PDB file of C-alpha atoms in Angstrom:
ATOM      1  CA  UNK A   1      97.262 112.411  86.640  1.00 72.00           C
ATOM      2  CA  UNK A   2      97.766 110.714  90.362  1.00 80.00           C
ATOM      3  CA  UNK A   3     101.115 111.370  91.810  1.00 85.00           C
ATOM      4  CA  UNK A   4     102.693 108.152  92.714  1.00 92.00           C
ATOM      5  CA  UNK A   5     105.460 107.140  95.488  1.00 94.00           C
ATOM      6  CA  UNK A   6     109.324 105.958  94.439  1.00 94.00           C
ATOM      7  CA  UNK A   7     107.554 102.829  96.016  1.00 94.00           C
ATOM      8  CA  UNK A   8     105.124 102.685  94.168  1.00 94.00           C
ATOM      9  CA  UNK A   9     107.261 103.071  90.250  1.00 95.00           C
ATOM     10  CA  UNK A  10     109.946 100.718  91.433  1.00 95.00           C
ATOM     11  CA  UNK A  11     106.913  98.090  92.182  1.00 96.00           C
ATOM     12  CA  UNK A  12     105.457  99.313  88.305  1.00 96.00           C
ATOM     13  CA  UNK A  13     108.920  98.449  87.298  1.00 97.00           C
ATOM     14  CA  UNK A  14     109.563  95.324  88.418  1.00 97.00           C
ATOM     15  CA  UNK A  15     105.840  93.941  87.476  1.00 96.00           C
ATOM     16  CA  UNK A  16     107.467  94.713  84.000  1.00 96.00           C
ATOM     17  CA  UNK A  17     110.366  93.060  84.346  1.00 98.00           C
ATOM     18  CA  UNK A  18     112.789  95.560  85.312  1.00 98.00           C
ATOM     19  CA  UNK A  19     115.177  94.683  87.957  1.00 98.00           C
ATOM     20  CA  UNK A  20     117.648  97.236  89.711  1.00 98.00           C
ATOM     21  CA  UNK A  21     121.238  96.557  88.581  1.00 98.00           C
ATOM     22  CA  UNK A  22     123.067  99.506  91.546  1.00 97.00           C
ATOM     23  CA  UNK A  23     121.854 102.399  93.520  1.00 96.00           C
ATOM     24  CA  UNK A  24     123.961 105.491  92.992  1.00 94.00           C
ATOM     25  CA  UNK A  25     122.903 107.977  96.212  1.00 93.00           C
ATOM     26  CA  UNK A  26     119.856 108.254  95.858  1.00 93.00           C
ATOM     27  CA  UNK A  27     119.252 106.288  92.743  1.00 96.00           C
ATOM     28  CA  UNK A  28     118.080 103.486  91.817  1.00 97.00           C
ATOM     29  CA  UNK A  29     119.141 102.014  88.266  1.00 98.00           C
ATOM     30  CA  UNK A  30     117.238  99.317  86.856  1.00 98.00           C
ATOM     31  CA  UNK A  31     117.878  97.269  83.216  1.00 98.00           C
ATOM     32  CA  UNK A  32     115.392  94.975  81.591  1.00 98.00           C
ATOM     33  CA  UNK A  33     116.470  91.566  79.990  1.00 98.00           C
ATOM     34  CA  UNK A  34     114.618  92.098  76.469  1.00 97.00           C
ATOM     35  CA  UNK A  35     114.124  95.888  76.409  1.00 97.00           C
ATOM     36  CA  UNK A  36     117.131  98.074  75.858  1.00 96.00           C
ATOM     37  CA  UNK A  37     118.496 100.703  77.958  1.00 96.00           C
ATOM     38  CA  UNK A  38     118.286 101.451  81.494  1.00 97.00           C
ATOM     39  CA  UNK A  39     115.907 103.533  83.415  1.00 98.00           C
ATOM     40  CA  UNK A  40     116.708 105.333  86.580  1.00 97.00           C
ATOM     41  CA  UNK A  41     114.476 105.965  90.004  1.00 96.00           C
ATOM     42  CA  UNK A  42     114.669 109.042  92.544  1.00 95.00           C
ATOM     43  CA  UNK A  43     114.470 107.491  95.764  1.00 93.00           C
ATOM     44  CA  UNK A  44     115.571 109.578  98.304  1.00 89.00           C
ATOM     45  CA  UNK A  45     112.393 107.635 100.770  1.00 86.00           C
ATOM     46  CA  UNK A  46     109.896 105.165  99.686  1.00 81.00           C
ATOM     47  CA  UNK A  47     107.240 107.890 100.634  1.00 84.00           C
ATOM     48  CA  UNK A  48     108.423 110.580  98.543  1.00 87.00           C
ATOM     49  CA  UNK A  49     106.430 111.389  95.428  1.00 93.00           C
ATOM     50  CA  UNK A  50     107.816 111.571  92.066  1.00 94.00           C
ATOM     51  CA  UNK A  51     107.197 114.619  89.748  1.00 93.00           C
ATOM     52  CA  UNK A  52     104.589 113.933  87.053  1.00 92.00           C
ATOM     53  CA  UNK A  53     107.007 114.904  84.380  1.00 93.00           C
ATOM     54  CA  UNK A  54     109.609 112.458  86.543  1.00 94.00           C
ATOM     55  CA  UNK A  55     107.396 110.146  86.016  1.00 94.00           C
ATOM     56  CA  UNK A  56     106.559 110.200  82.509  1.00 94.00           C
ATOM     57  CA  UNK A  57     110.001 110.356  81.887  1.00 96.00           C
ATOM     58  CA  UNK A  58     110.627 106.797  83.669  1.00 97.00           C
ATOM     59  CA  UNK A  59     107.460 105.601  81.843  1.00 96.00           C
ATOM     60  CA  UNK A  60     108.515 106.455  78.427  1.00 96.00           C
ATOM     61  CA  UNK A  61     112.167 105.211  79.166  1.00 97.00           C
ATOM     62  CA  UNK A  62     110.980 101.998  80.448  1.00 97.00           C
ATOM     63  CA  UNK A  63     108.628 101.786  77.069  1.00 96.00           C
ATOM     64  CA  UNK A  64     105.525 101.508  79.612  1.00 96.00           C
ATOM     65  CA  UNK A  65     101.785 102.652  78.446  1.00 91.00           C
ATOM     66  CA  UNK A  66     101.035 105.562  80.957  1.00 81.00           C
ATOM     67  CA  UNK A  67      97.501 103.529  81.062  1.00 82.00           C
ATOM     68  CA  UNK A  68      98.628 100.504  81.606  1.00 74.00           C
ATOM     69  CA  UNK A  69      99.417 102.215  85.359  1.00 76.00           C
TER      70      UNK A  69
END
């Protein structure tokens, strides 16, 4: 699996309709208007790279198909 960028899952995100409600430190929280729950971003820089399992995590919170990435 390609590692991606905090960049790059905030943009995967928001093409789903997930918009960021605060940033908590380093954080980014983000709700979605029909799906429940909120899913949460490490963003320490935009060039970091999240940790696969990081990753999935967000994925799977954010009910996203991994290969719909």
């Amino acid at each position: 699996m390609k590692s991606y960028k905090a960049k790059e899952v905030v943009s995967i995100l928001k093409r789903d309709g997930w918009y960021l409600t605060k940033t908590t430190g380093s954080h980014h929280h983000f709700k979605h208007p029909t799906k429940p729950g909120k899913v949460t971003v490490p963003y320490r820089t935009e060039s970091e790279d999240i940790k696969i399992a990081t990753l999935k995590s967000i994925l799977k919170q954010a009910m996203i198909d991994l290969k719909e990435v």
